[in-house]
GROMACS .gro file of C-alpha atoms in nm:
model
  468
    1UNK     CA    1  12.321   9.744   9.069
    2UNK     CA    2  12.045   9.657   9.314
    3UNK     CA    3  11.942   9.292   9.320
    4UNK     CA    4  11.583   9.172   9.309
    5UNK     CA    5  11.436   8.921   9.553
    6UNK     CA    6  11.572   8.622   9.361
    7UNK     CA    7  11.915   8.789   9.343
    8UNK     CA    8  11.913   8.857   9.717
    9UNK     CA    9  11.826   8.494   9.795
   10UNK     CA   10  12.104   8.367   9.565
   11UNK     CA   11  12.353   8.619   9.714
   12UNK     CA   12  12.274   8.514  10.073
   13UNK     CA   13  12.295   8.145   9.981
   14UNK     CA   14  12.644   8.201   9.830
   15UNK     CA   15  12.753   8.411  10.123
   16UNK     CA   16  12.647   8.143  10.370
   17UNK     CA   17  12.836   7.877  10.176
   18UNK     CA   18  13.144   8.092  10.123
   19UNK     CA   19  13.179   8.170  10.495
   20UNK     CA   20  13.056   7.832  10.613
   21UNK     CA   21  12.804   7.995  10.844
   22UNK     CA   22  12.575   7.694  10.858
   23UNK     CA   23  12.631   7.319  10.896
   24UNK     CA   24  12.394   7.037  10.854
   25UNK     CA   25  12.160   6.998  11.151
   26UNK     CA   26  12.225   7.340  11.301
   27UNK     CA   27  11.977   7.476  11.550
   28UNK     CA   28  11.944   7.846  11.468
   29UNK     CA   29  11.805   8.115  11.696
   30UNK     CA   30  11.710   8.422  11.491
   31UNK     CA   31  11.724   8.763  11.659
   32UNK     CA   32  11.384   8.898  11.551
   33UNK     CA   33  11.311   9.265  11.618
   34UNK     CA   34  11.018   9.271  11.376
   35UNK     CA   35  11.188   9.514  11.136
   36UNK     CA   36  11.245   9.457  10.764
   37UNK     CA   37  11.598   9.321  10.812
   38UNK     CA   38  11.517   9.058  11.076
   39UNK     CA   39  11.193   8.952  10.897
   40UNK     CA   40  11.394   8.906  10.576
   41UNK     CA   41  11.657   8.705  10.764
   42UNK     CA   42  11.395   8.474  10.908
   43UNK     CA   43  11.231   8.431  10.569
   44UNK     CA   44  11.559   8.352  10.395
   45UNK     CA   45  11.671   8.100  10.660
   46UNK     CA   46  11.336   7.922  10.632
   47UNK     CA   47  11.389   7.909  10.254
   48UNK     CA   48  11.713   7.706  10.300
   49UNK     CA   49  11.592   7.512  10.600
   50UNK     CA   50  11.562   7.181  10.413
   51UNK     CA   51  11.899   7.220  10.243
   52UNK     CA   52  12.078   7.238  10.581
   53UNK     CA   53  11.827   7.040  10.786
   54UNK     CA   54  11.787   7.340  11.016
   55UNK     CA   55  11.578   7.379  11.331
   56UNK     CA   56  11.476   7.742  11.351
   57UNK     CA   57  11.340   7.954  11.635
   58UNK     CA   58  11.321   8.329  11.702
   59UNK     CA   59  11.398   8.546  12.001
   60UNK     CA   60  11.276   8.899  12.068
   61UNK     CA   61  11.412   9.142  12.327
   62UNK     CA   62  11.182   9.427  12.434
   63UNK     CA   63  11.403   9.724  12.536
   64UNK     CA   64  11.113   9.914  12.698
   65UNK     CA   65  11.235  10.238  12.530
   66UNK     CA   66  10.913  10.308  12.334
   67UNK     CA   67  10.657  10.147  12.559
   68UNK     CA   68  10.356  10.125  12.321
   69UNK     CA   69  10.560  10.070  12.009
   70UNK     CA   70  10.789   9.821  12.186
   71UNK     CA   71  10.492   9.613  12.301
   72UNK     CA   72  10.347   9.633  11.948
   73UNK     CA   73  10.679   9.504  11.803
   74UNK     CA   74  10.689   9.214  12.050
   75UNK     CA   75  10.329   9.126  11.967
   76UNK     CA   76  10.404   9.136  11.594
   77UNK     CA   77  10.713   8.909  11.634
   78UNK     CA   78  10.509   8.664  11.843
   79UNK     CA   79  10.229   8.643  11.590
   80UNK     CA   80  10.469   8.606  11.300
   81UNK     CA   81  10.636   8.308  11.470
   82UNK     CA   82  10.296   8.161  11.551
   83UNK     CA   83  10.199   8.183  11.179
   84UNK     CA   84  10.524   8.018  11.079
   85UNK     CA   85  10.492   7.751  11.350
   86UNK     CA   86  10.833   7.820  11.494
   87UNK     CA   87  10.925   7.856  11.868
   88UNK     CA   88  10.934   8.209  12.000
   89UNK     CA   89  11.136   8.329  12.301
   90UNK     CA   90  11.110   8.676  12.446
   91UNK     CA   91  11.229   8.891  12.731
   92UNK     CA   92  11.188   9.251  12.845
   93UNK     CA   93  11.394   9.508  13.036
   94UNK     CA   94  11.370   9.875  13.128
   95UNK     CA   95  11.682   9.974  12.936
   96UNK     CA   96  11.654  10.352  13.005
   97UNK     CA   97  11.643  10.288  13.382
   98UNK     CA   98  11.927  10.035  13.371
   99UNK     CA   99  12.141  10.259  13.156
  100UNK     CA  100  12.089  10.548  13.397
  101UNK     CA  101  12.188  10.323  13.691
  102UNK     CA  102  12.496  10.179  13.520
  103UNK     CA  103  12.608  10.507  13.357
  104UNK     CA  104  12.614  10.345  13.012
  105UNK     CA  105  12.476  10.506  12.701
  106UNK     CA  106  12.128  10.389  12.602
  107UNK     CA  107  12.250  10.214  12.286
  108UNK     CA  108  12.541  10.037  12.458
  109UNK     CA  109  12.325   9.917  12.749
  110UNK     CA  110  12.053   9.790  12.518
  111UNK     CA  111  12.304   9.605  12.304
  112UNK     CA  112  12.470   9.441  12.603
  113UNK     CA  113  12.136   9.321  12.747
  114UNK     CA  114  12.010   9.201  12.412
  115UNK     CA  115  12.316   8.988  12.343
  116UNK     CA  116  12.309   8.851  12.693
  117UNK     CA  117  11.948   8.744  12.644
  118UNK     CA  118  12.031   8.583  12.311
  119UNK     CA  119  12.334   8.402  12.448
  120UNK     CA  120  12.148   8.279  12.753
  121UNK     CA  121  11.855   8.157  12.543
  122UNK     CA  122  12.081   7.975  12.299
  123UNK     CA  123  12.274   7.816  12.585
  124UNK     CA  124  11.958   7.707  12.768
  125UNK     CA  125  11.776   7.554  12.472
  126UNK     CA  126  12.074   7.412  12.282
  127UNK     CA  127  12.095   7.640  11.977
  128UNK     CA  128  12.420   7.604  11.787
  129UNK     CA  129  12.393   7.939  11.605
  130UNK     CA  130  12.249   8.284  11.674
  131UNK     CA  131  12.164   8.472  11.354
  132UNK     CA  132  12.144   8.853  11.362
  133UNK     CA  133  12.023   9.072  11.076
  134UNK     CA  134  12.312   9.316  11.037
  135UNK     CA  135  12.350   9.421  10.675
  136UNK     CA  136  12.588   9.609  10.450
  137UNK     CA  137  12.474   9.955  10.557
  138UNK     CA  138  12.508   9.862  10.925
  139UNK     CA  139  12.864   9.750  10.849
  140UNK     CA  140  12.953  10.074  10.667
  141UNK     CA  141  12.806  10.285  10.947
  142UNK     CA  142  13.005  10.089  11.208
  143UNK     CA  143  13.330  10.146  11.016
  144UNK     CA  144  13.255  10.521  10.983
  145UNK     CA  145  13.166  10.553  11.349
  146UNK     CA  146  13.484  10.370  11.457
  147UNK     CA  147  13.686  10.592  11.224
  148UNK     CA  148  13.551  10.907  11.389
  149UNK     CA  149  13.652  10.765  11.730
  150UNK     CA  150  14.014  10.708  11.621
  151UNK     CA  151  13.983  10.329  11.610
  152UNK     CA  152  14.279  10.121  11.497
  153UNK     CA  153  14.281   9.854  11.227
  154UNK     CA  154  14.061   9.623  11.435
  155UNK     CA  155  13.788   9.882  11.460
  156UNK     CA  156  13.794   9.951  11.088
  157UNK     CA  157  13.730   9.580  11.019
  158UNK     CA  158  13.366   9.653  11.099
  159UNK     CA  159  13.111   9.388  11.191
  160UNK     CA  160  13.250   9.035  11.173
  161UNK     CA  161  13.063   8.782  10.961
  162UNK     CA  162  13.086   8.533  11.248
  163UNK     CA  163  13.195   8.554  11.608
  164UNK     CA  164  13.162   8.237  11.805
  165UNK     CA  165  12.810   8.107  11.750
  166UNK     CA  166  12.681   8.443  11.621
  167UNK     CA  167  12.640   8.458  11.244
  168UNK     CA  168  12.534   8.746  11.014
  169UNK     CA  169  12.410   8.610  10.680
  170UNK     CA  170  12.280   8.947  10.555
  171UNK     CA  171  12.613   9.133  10.553
  172UNK     CA  172  12.618   9.086  10.174
  173UNK     CA  173  12.288   9.285  10.130
  174UNK     CA  174  12.208   9.655  10.143
  175UNK     CA  175  11.915   9.806  10.334
  176UNK     CA  176  11.740   9.898  10.010
  177UNK     CA  177  11.770   9.540   9.880
  178UNK     CA  178  11.622   9.409  10.198
  179UNK     CA  179  11.329   9.645  10.185
  180UNK     CA  180  11.273   9.555   9.816
  181UNK     CA  181  11.287   9.183   9.913
  182UNK     CA  182  11.010   9.236  10.168
  183UNK     CA  183  10.802   9.425   9.910
  184UNK     CA  184  10.841   9.160   9.643
  185UNK     CA  185  10.759   8.877   9.884
  186UNK     CA  186  10.475   9.075  10.049
  187UNK     CA  187  10.640   9.042  10.389
  188UNK     CA  188  10.491   9.257  10.664
  189UNK     CA  189  10.721   9.421  10.913
  190UNK     CA  190  10.719   9.701  11.173
  191UNK     CA  191  10.917  10.021  11.161
  192UNK     CA  192  11.111  10.144  11.462
  193UNK     CA  193  11.040  10.518  11.475
  194UNK     CA  194  11.366  10.577  11.676
  195UNK     CA  195  11.551  10.489  11.353
  196UNK     CA  196  11.432  10.830  11.227
  197UNK     CA  197  11.550  11.020  11.533
  198UNK     CA  198  11.886  11.201  11.515
  199UNK     CA  199  11.922  11.173  11.890
  200UNK     CA  200  12.119  10.851  11.834
  201UNK     CA  201  12.474  10.863  11.696
  202UNK     CA  202  12.429  10.580  11.448
  203UNK     CA  203  12.111  10.743  11.310
  204UNK     CA  204  12.297  11.068  11.234
  205UNK     CA  205  12.547  10.869  11.027
  206UNK     CA  206  12.262  10.686  10.856
  207UNK     CA  207  12.048  10.991  10.786
  208UNK     CA  208  12.311  11.253  10.714
  209UNK     CA  209  12.646  11.102  10.617
  210UNK     CA  210  12.559  10.791  10.422
  211UNK     CA  211  12.326  10.966  10.171
  212UNK     CA  212  12.606  11.212  10.082
  213UNK     CA  213  12.863  10.929  10.039
  214UNK     CA  214  12.607  10.740   9.826
  215UNK     CA  215  12.573  11.044   9.599
  216UNK     CA  216  12.949  11.045   9.552
  217UNK     CA  217  12.957  10.669   9.489
  218UNK     CA  218  12.642  10.456   9.489
  219UNK     CA  219  12.849  10.148   9.580
  220UNK     CA  220  12.998  10.301   9.893
  221UNK     CA  221  12.872  10.016  10.121
  222UNK     CA  222  13.028   9.748   9.904
  223UNK     CA  223  13.358   9.939   9.878
  224UNK     CA  224  13.379   9.995  10.255
  225UNK     CA  225  13.308   9.623  10.307
  226UNK     CA  226  13.581   9.530  10.055
  227UNK     CA  227  13.833   9.755  10.234
  228UNK     CA  228  13.729   9.614  10.568
  229UNK     CA  229  13.793   9.263  10.443
  230UNK     CA  230  14.150   9.355  10.351
  231UNK     CA  231  14.199   9.524  10.688
  232UNK     CA  232  14.069   9.214  10.861
  233UNK     CA  233  14.337   9.007  10.683
  234UNK     CA  234  14.606   9.251  10.798
  235UNK     CA  235  14.456   9.252  11.151
  236UNK     CA  236  14.467   8.872  11.174
  237UNK     CA  237  14.823   8.870  11.044
  238UNK     CA  238  14.944   9.129  11.298
  239UNK     CA  239  14.765   8.946  11.581
  240UNK     CA  240  14.946   8.621  11.496
  241UNK     CA  241  15.283   8.792  11.480
  242UNK     CA  242  15.229   8.978  11.808
  243UNK     CA  243  15.111   8.661  11.988
  244UNK     CA  244  15.428   8.481  11.877
  245UNK     CA  245  15.639   8.777  11.996
  246UNK     CA  246  15.463   8.777  12.333
  247UNK     CA  247  15.554   8.410  12.382
  248UNK     CA  248  15.919   8.492  12.313
  249UNK     CA  249  15.906   8.794  12.551
  250UNK     CA  250  15.734   8.602  12.830
  251UNK     CA  251  15.899   8.611  13.172
  252UNK     CA  252  15.790   8.420  13.487
  253UNK     CA  253  15.569   8.706  13.598
  254UNK     CA  254  15.518   8.924  13.291
  255UNK     CA  255  15.689   9.027  12.968
  256UNK     CA  256  16.036   9.162  12.893
  257UNK     CA  257  16.010   9.534  12.817
  258UNK     CA  258  16.344   9.527  12.639
  259UNK     CA  259  16.233   9.245  12.409
  260UNK     CA  260  15.899   9.408  12.329
  261UNK     CA  261  16.050   9.756  12.267
  262UNK     CA  262  16.275   9.603  12.003
  263UNK     CA  263  15.971   9.515  11.788
  264UNK     CA  264  15.840   9.715  11.493
  265UNK     CA  265  15.607   9.989  11.624
  266UNK     CA  266  15.287   9.838  11.478
  267UNK     CA  267  15.374   9.489  11.612
  268UNK     CA  268  15.457   9.642  11.955
  269UNK     CA  269  15.119   9.813  11.974
  270UNK     CA  270  14.944   9.485  11.891
  271UNK     CA  271  15.156   9.304  12.152
  272UNK     CA  272  15.060   9.556  12.422
  273UNK     CA  273  14.696   9.530  12.314
  274UNK     CA  274  14.727   9.152  12.356
  275UNK     CA  275  14.871   9.189  12.709
  276UNK     CA  276  14.580   9.413  12.810
  277UNK     CA  277  14.321   9.183  12.657
  278UNK     CA  278  14.470   8.873  12.827
  279UNK     CA  279  14.445   9.054  13.160
  280UNK     CA  280  14.085   9.166  13.097
  281UNK     CA  281  14.195   9.533  13.125
  282UNK     CA  282  14.041   9.821  12.929
  283UNK     CA  283  14.183   9.851  12.577
  284UNK     CA  284  14.188  10.147  12.342
  285UNK     CA  285  14.458  10.363  12.172
  286UNK     CA  286  14.495  10.582  12.480
  287UNK     CA  287  14.555  10.282  12.711
  288UNK     CA  288  14.813  10.138  12.470
  289UNK     CA  289  14.991  10.476  12.459
  290UNK     CA  290  15.000  10.490  12.839
  291UNK     CA  291  15.158  10.147  12.861
  292UNK     CA  292  15.414  10.225  12.591
  293UNK     CA  293  15.519  10.532  12.791
  294UNK     CA  294  15.555  10.331  13.110
  295UNK     CA  295  15.760  10.070  12.924
  296UNK     CA  296  16.002  10.334  12.799
  297UNK     CA  297  16.026  10.540  13.119
  298UNK     CA  298  15.957  10.280  13.386
  299UNK     CA  299  15.697  10.310  13.663
  300UNK     CA  300  15.330  10.233  13.658
  301UNK     CA  301  15.013  10.379  13.503
  302UNK     CA  302  14.649  10.359  13.607
  303UNK     CA  303  14.439  10.195  13.333
  304UNK     CA  304  14.106  10.246  13.505
  305UNK     CA  305  13.855   9.977  13.605
  306UNK     CA  306  14.093   9.872  13.884
  307UNK     CA  307  14.383   9.778  13.654
  308UNK     CA  308  14.742   9.904  13.674
  309UNK     CA  309  15.025   9.848  13.424
  310UNK     CA  310  15.362   9.815  13.599
  311UNK     CA  311  15.700   9.816  13.431
  312UNK     CA  312  15.924   9.758  13.736
  313UNK     CA  313  16.260   9.581  13.688
  314UNK     CA  314  16.209   9.576  13.313
  315UNK     CA  315  15.905   9.350  13.337
  316UNK     CA  316  15.565   9.454  13.197
  317UNK     CA  317  15.281   9.330  13.411
  318UNK     CA  318  14.909   9.424  13.426
  319UNK     CA  319  14.775   9.404  13.777
  320UNK     CA  320  14.403   9.375  13.845
  321UNK     CA  321  14.222   9.491  14.153
  322UNK     CA  322  14.193   9.130  14.268
  323UNK     CA  323  14.572   9.094  14.245
  324UNK     CA  324  14.650   9.383  14.474
  325UNK     CA  325  14.799   9.285  14.811
  326UNK     CA  326  14.567   9.306  15.112
  327UNK     CA  327  14.780   9.383  15.420
  328UNK     CA  328  14.493   9.327  15.655
  329UNK     CA  329  14.463   8.968  15.545
  330UNK     CA  330  14.804   8.851  15.674
  331UNK     CA  331  14.804   8.477  15.722
  332UNK     CA  332  14.966   8.297  16.020
  333UNK     CA  333  14.888   7.948  16.162
  334UNK     CA  334  15.098   7.689  16.352
  335UNK     CA  335  15.274   7.450  16.117
  336UNK     CA  336  15.141   7.152  16.309
  337UNK     CA  337  14.782   7.262  16.238
  338UNK     CA  338  14.848   7.367  15.880
  339UNK     CA  339  14.990   7.031  15.766
  340UNK     CA  340  14.677   6.841  15.878
  341UNK     CA  341  14.507   6.934  15.552
  342UNK     CA  342  14.787   7.102  15.355
  343UNK     CA  343  15.086   6.883  15.422
  344UNK     CA  344  15.211   6.525  15.394
  345UNK     CA  345  15.391   6.341  15.670
  346UNK     CA  346  15.616   6.053  15.571
  347UNK     CA  347  15.886   5.825  15.714
  348UNK     CA  348  16.240   5.776  15.585
  349UNK     CA  349  16.387   5.426  15.633
  350UNK     CA  350  16.730   5.329  15.496
  351UNK     CA  351  16.742   5.647  15.288
  352UNK     CA  352  16.410   5.589  15.117
  353UNK     CA  353  16.096   5.805  15.171
  354UNK     CA  354  15.785   5.598  15.235
  355UNK     CA  355  15.488   5.782  15.083
  356UNK     CA  356  15.169   5.585  15.145
  357UNK     CA  357  14.887   5.613  14.882
  358UNK     CA  358  14.682   5.814  15.128
  359UNK     CA  359  14.952   6.076  15.137
  360UNK     CA  360  14.961   6.124  14.759
  361UNK     CA  361  14.747   6.358  14.556
  362UNK     CA  362  14.634   6.386  14.193
  363UNK     CA  363  14.910   6.485  13.958
  364UNK     CA  364  15.194   6.422  14.205
  365UNK     CA  365  15.522   6.321  14.048
  366UNK     CA  366  15.671   5.982  14.118
  367UNK     CA  367  16.006   5.807  14.118
  368UNK     CA  368  16.333   6.003  14.108
  369UNK     CA  369  16.165   6.337  14.053
  370UNK     CA  370  15.953   6.312  14.360
  371UNK     CA  371  16.260   6.209  14.565
  372UNK     CA  372  16.448   6.520  14.445
  373UNK     CA  373  16.153   6.743  14.529
  374UNK     CA  374  16.136   6.592  14.876
  375UNK     CA  375  16.506   6.652  14.933
  376UNK     CA  376  16.460   7.020  14.843
  377UNK     CA  377  16.136   7.087  15.026
  378UNK     CA  378  16.096   6.836  15.315
  379UNK     CA  379  16.150   6.929  15.675
  380UNK     CA  380  16.215   6.707  15.978
  381UNK     CA  381  15.913   6.687  16.208
  382UNK     CA  382  16.118   6.783  16.512
  383UNK     CA  383  16.124   7.146  16.392
  384UNK     CA  384  15.750   7.166  16.464
  385UNK     CA  385  15.772   7.350  16.795
  386UNK     CA  386  15.467   7.559  16.905
  387UNK     CA  387  15.630   7.877  16.766
  388UNK     CA  388  15.697   7.734  16.419
  389UNK     CA  389  15.429   7.880  16.189
  390UNK     CA  390  15.313   7.899  15.829
  391UNK     CA  391  15.262   8.262  15.740
  392UNK     CA  392  15.306   8.542  15.487
  393UNK     CA  393  15.630   8.742  15.483
  394UNK     CA  394  15.723   9.013  15.734
  395UNK     CA  395  15.985   9.285  15.748
  396UNK     CA  396  16.322   9.147  15.872
  397UNK     CA  397  16.265   8.786  15.757
  398UNK     CA  398  16.593   8.610  15.662
  399UNK     CA  399  16.656   8.294  15.465
  400UNK     CA  400  16.979   8.086  15.448
  401UNK     CA  401  17.031   7.893  15.127
  402UNK     CA  402  17.094   7.527  15.216
  403UNK     CA  403  17.321   7.466  14.920
  404UNK     CA  404  17.537   7.781  14.932
  405UNK     CA  405  17.508   7.872  15.298
  406UNK     CA  406  17.441   8.236  15.205
  407UNK     CA  407  17.194   8.428  15.426
  408UNK     CA  408  16.980   8.704  15.272
  409UNK     CA  409  16.675   8.897  15.367
  410UNK     CA  410  16.364   8.759  15.209
  411UNK     CA  411  16.300   9.101  15.059
  412UNK     CA  412  16.635   9.101  14.876
  413UNK     CA  413  16.596   8.744  14.767
  414UNK     CA  414  16.257   8.808  14.615
  415UNK     CA  415  16.384   9.123  14.448
  416UNK     CA  416  16.655   8.916  14.279
  417UNK     CA  417  16.392   8.669  14.162
  418UNK     CA  418  16.187   8.964  14.021
  419UNK     CA  419  15.881   8.840  14.199
  420UNK     CA  420  15.590   9.089  14.173
  421UNK     CA  421  15.485   9.259  14.495
  422UNK     CA  422  15.133   9.111  14.491
  423UNK     CA  423  15.287   8.760  14.456
  424UNK     CA  424  15.528   8.827  14.742
  425UNK     CA  425  15.253   8.930  14.979
  426UNK     CA  426  15.046   8.623  14.896
  427UNK     CA  427  15.320   8.356  14.909
  428UNK     CA  428  15.359   8.136  15.215
  429UNK     CA  429  15.669   8.049  15.415
  430UNK     CA  430  15.752   7.844  15.725
  431UNK     CA  431  15.921   8.049  15.997
  432UNK     CA  432  16.038   8.048  16.357
  433UNK     CA  433  16.053   8.409  16.462
  434UNK     CA  434  16.222   8.599  16.176
  435UNK     CA  435  16.414   8.291  16.062
  436UNK     CA  436  16.257   8.139  15.752
  437UNK     CA  437  16.281   7.760  15.747
  438UNK     CA  438  16.109   7.703  15.414
  439UNK     CA  439  16.027   7.945  15.136
  440UNK     CA  440  15.796   7.882  14.842
  441UNK     CA  441  15.997   7.851  14.520
  442UNK     CA  442  16.328   7.818  14.711
  443UNK     CA  443  16.286   7.517  14.934
  444UNK     CA  444  16.401   7.429  15.286
  445UNK     CA  445  16.656   7.661  15.451
  446UNK     CA  446  16.983   7.534  15.593
  447UNK     CA  447  16.842   7.531  15.947
  448UNK     CA  448  16.570   7.276  15.853
  449UNK     CA  449  16.729   7.080  15.569
  450UNK     CA  450  16.618   6.721  15.530
  451UNK     CA  451  16.884   6.453  15.574
  452UNK     CA  452  16.755   6.129  15.435
  453UNK     CA  453  17.068   5.941  15.560
  454UNK     CA  454  16.901   5.961  15.898
  455UNK     CA  455  16.587   5.759  15.957
  456UNK     CA  456  16.299   5.964  16.089
  457UNK     CA  457  15.972   6.152  16.039
  458UNK     CA  458  15.947   6.430  15.784
  459UNK     CA  459  15.680   6.669  15.656
  460UNK     CA  460  15.635   6.847  15.322
  461UNK     CA  461  15.377   7.110  15.219
  462UNK     CA  462  15.153   6.997  14.931
  463UNK     CA  463  15.214   7.323  14.740
  464UNK     CA  464  15.582   7.238  14.728
  465UNK     CA  465  15.494   6.929  14.527
  466UNK     CA  466  15.253   7.116  14.301
  467UNK     CA  467  14.935   6.959  14.439
  468UNK     CA  468  14.738   7.245  14.593
   0.00000   0.00000   0.00000
């Protein structure tokens, strides 16, 4: 049953309270296109302004798609705000040109630029909430569109009621109720003629599919929303489980494939999705399937956008383009020069290291722990000959463990530690020729071990003490 204007106002008021979308003293920036939905949103928020002690302003983004109509819409929004005595912010962009340049679809590009404008405006002028006018029909169309694209549970949750500072108070109202609200309250608004064009994907759903579904069941929008609410609960539950499993599967440089593959299939997919999201990599069902295949068979897969998922040595890692090793950037400087800003020189007297306050750095450990770290990582200053350098690894490097007296190639040692390749090529060591005297994560080699029973001058790299 369609609600009248009073019913719409009551429904929105309940919806805001139920979802706690507003708090006392909120500063709300309304995304005002000038259409019936955004005009209704502005009108309704003004009606509860006193109840919540709100400060309200509006923001309009001109996409430059329909030049004359777009300028008309901006002018309408500006004059409406002037008549209501509320601040008005606006911006403009040539979305068609920018979409062509970026390769994005027109809708996607426009949406990205609009939200960036809203976010920047809210941040600049101190708005605590951004209110957009998405309604029940928008929600249903989003769910149907995601369904046609093979979206998972997350995609079928539709438009969230709140995400960060963005709130959507009209998600409880249908398009027809909003238009009736404008009519009953004699609210003027502008009509976007592109909403009638079937050139846009969402419009085809709106104009062709939704009317057929409404014939089958007039309450289709409400039923889709109710189903989405249940799916959102399931989605949140699976996210929590998968996040906990990821913590249990965490390894020093990634996640245990064996542990993850033991999970229930749906939890495993959510866990892989979480790994990709944490890394900032592309995420969809195809990417998740690629990673699952690599986890079972080993190897690596290209995820696009400069990201690779690697499953070497039973460890799942997602490597970004900024993590890839850069051989042409090999680092090598004399130890004596490097320690001037990246090392600490200290004296040992009667078995006790003397660290002056000037040599300490924020967050450095103290007491017994710092002494143990110094024993593991300090080097006597007399090793600092002109050919002793701080550098990245090279083929043929060898390291002799000071405690066990075992010599291994650095390559084999790092393989045993399961250190990722990009980490290996970035880590620093101290070497004389191919003999490594200190190795990050391992400490000082036998050839340069500190002996605090002998008084003398010693040096330690700051990164060894965790203060770089």
